[in-house]
XYZ file of C-alpha atoms in Angstrom:
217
model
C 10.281 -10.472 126.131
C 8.859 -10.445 122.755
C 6.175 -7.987 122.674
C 3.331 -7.348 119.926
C 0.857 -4.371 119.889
C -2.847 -5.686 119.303
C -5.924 -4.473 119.977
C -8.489 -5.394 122.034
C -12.425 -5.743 121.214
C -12.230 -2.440 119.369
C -9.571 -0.465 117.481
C -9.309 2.341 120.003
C -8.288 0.124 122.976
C -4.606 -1.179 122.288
C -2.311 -3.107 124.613
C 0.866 -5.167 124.729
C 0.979 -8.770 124.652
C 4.338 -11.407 125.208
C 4.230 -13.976 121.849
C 5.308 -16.498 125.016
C 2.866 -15.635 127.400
C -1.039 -16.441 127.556
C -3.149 -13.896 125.633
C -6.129 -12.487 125.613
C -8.780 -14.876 123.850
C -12.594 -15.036 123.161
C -13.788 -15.506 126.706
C -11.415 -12.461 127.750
C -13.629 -10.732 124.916
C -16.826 -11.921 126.056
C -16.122 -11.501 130.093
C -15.046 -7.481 129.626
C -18.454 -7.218 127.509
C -20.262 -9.218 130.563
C -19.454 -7.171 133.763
C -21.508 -4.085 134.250
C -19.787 -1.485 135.977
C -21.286 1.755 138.118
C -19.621 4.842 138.936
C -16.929 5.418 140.964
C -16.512 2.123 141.612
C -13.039 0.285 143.190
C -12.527 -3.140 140.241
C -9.726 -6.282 141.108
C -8.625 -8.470 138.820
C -7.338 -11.747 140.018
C -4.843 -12.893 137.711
C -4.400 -9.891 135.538
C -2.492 -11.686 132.861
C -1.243 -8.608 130.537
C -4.204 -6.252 132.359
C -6.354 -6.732 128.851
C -9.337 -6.112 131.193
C -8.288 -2.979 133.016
C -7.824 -1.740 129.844
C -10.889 -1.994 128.702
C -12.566 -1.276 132.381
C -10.356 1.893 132.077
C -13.114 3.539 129.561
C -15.799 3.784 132.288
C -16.357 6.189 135.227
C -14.538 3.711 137.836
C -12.453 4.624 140.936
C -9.683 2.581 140.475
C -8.380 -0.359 138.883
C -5.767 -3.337 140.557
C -4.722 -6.184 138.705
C -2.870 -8.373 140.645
C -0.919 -11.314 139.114
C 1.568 -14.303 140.434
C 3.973 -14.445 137.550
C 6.786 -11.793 137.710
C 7.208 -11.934 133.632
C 3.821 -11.770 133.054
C 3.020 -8.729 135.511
C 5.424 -7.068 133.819
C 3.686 -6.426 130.541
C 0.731 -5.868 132.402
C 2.314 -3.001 134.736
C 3.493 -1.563 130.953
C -0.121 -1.674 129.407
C -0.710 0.331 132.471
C 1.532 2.750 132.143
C 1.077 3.190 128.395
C -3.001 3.067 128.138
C -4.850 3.599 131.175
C -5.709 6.851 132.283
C -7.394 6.268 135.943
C -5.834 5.184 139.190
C -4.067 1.821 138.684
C -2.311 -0.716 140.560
C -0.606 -3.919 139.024
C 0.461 -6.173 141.789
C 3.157 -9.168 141.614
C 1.984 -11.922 144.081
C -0.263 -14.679 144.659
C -3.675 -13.287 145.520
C -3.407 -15.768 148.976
C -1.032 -12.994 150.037
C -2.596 -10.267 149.072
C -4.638 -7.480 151.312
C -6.299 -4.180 150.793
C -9.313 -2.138 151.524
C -12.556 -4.082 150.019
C -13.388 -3.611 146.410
C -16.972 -2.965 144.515
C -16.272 -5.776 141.771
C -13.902 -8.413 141.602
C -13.539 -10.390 138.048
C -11.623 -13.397 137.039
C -10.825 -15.253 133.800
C -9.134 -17.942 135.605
C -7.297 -20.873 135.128
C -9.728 -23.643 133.632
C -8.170 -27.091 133.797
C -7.360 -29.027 137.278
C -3.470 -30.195 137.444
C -2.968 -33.845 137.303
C -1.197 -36.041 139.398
C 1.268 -36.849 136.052
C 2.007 -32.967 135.410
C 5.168 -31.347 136.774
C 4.858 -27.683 137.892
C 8.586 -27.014 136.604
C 7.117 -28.471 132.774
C 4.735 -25.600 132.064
C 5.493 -22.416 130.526
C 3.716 -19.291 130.745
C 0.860 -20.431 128.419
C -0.018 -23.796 130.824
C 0.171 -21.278 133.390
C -2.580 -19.478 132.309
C -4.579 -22.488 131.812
C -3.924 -25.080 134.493
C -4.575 -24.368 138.114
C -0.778 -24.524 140.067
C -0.951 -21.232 141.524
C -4.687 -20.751 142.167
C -7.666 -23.430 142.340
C -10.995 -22.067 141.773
C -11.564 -22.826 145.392
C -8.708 -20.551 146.368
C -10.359 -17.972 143.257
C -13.983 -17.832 145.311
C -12.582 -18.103 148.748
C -10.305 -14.896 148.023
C -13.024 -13.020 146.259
C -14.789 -13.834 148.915
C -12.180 -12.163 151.577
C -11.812 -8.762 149.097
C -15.290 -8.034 148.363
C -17.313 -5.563 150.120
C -21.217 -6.934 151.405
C -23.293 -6.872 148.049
C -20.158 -6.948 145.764
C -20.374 -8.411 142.530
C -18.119 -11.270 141.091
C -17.746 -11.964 137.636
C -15.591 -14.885 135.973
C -15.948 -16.941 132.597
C -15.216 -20.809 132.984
C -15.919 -23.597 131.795
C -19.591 -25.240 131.492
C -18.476 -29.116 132.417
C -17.319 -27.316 136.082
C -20.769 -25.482 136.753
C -21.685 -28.001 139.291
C -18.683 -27.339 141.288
C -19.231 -23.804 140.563
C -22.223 -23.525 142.208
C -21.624 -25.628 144.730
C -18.137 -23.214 145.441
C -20.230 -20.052 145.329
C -22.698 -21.115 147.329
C -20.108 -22.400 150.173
C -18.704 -18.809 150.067
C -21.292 -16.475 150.065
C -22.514 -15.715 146.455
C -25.374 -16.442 145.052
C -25.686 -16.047 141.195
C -27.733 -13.158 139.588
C -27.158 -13.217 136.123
C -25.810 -16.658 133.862
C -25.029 -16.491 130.343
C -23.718 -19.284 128.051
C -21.542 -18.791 124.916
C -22.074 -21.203 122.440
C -19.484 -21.990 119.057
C -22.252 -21.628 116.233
C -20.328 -24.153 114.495
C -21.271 -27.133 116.207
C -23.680 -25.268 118.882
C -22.566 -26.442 122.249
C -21.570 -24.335 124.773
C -18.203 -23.348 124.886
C -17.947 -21.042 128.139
C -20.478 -19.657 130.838
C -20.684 -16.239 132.129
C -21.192 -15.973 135.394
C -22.330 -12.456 138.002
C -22.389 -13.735 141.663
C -23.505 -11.985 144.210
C -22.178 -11.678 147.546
C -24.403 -12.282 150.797
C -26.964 -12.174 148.773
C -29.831 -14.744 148.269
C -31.197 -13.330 144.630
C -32.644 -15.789 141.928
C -30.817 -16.739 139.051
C -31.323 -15.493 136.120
C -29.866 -17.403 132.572
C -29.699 -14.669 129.933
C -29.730 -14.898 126.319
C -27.319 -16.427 124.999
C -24.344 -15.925 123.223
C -23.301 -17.586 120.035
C -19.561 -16.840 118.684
């Protein structure tokens, strides 16, 4: 484990990161600036990664914080940003979020895995980085279908993918419950085409859609 201090969106907010492992990037950034969080409220994290989010959720007036996350390694530095940074109740969990059960949260977010595995790709080839980027251990079916399962009635979901997917997206969403509220698009301002979408779903819920302003980074 080769660990480096950085910190995230703002000086005061440091955490750990593995030089081997997937870090935080831009759409971790722009998803922890995206979710809107009330009081006292209970926040999952499906596929923590090194918990960059909790830390930064950690600021507000929540309840309690879980990150739970599939790769033992990668949990670990997450569990130790924990310990080290965050000052509310906190729970990193090490297992596939298929497996895992608890009481039903307020607001579940996900930067997830963006890429679909190919029928040419080999589980046993990727390291920790394709890991975080290619989905072996959870499709975004398996994503909305289990935030689905651990969100109470009128929860919010939040996740940044990306915009070529949206159809499916929807389409996902819609299948499970959620209907989205808010949209937001980030765009690179160097060649201005969107680069990621924001997304705030609703569960049980049959709200219109709102596309906000968007983003240009």
């Amino acid at each position: 484990m080769s660990l480096t201090l950085d910190y995230f969106i703002h000086e005061d907010l440091k955490l750990y990161q593995d030089s081997e492992h997937f870090r935080f990037n831009t759409d971790t950034k722009l998803l922890a600036q995206f979710v809107r969080l009330k009081k006292q409220e209970r926040i999952l994290d499906i596929g923590t990664n090194n918990g960059a989010l909790l830390v930064y959720f950690d600021q507000f007036h929540i309840k309690e914080l879980v990150g739970v996350e599939v790769l033992e390694e990668t949990s670990k530095v997450a569990q130790k940003n924990a310990d080290c940074f965050i000052k509310h109740p906190v729970k990193i969990i090490n297992k596939p979020i298929q497996e895992y059960v608890d009481d039903l949260f307020d607001v579940v977010v996900s930067n997830p895995p963006y890429f679909k595995m190919n029928a040419n790709q080999k589980p046993e080839h990727l390291n920790f980085r394709h890991l975080g980027r290619m989905e072996e251990n959870l499709t975004l079916e398996q994503l909305i279908f289990h935030a689905n399962r651990l969100l109470k009635s009128y929860g919010r979901f939040y996740m940044v993918h990306r915009p070529n997917r949206l159809n499916e997206i929807n389409k996902v969403l819609y299948d499970n419950n959620f209907s989205i509220r808010n949209l937001r698009f980030a765009y690179d301002h160097r060649d201005h085409k969107v680069k990621s979408v924001l997304i705030e779903a609703i569960k049980e819920s049959n709200c219109d859609m709102n596309v906000l302003e968007p983003i240009y980074i």
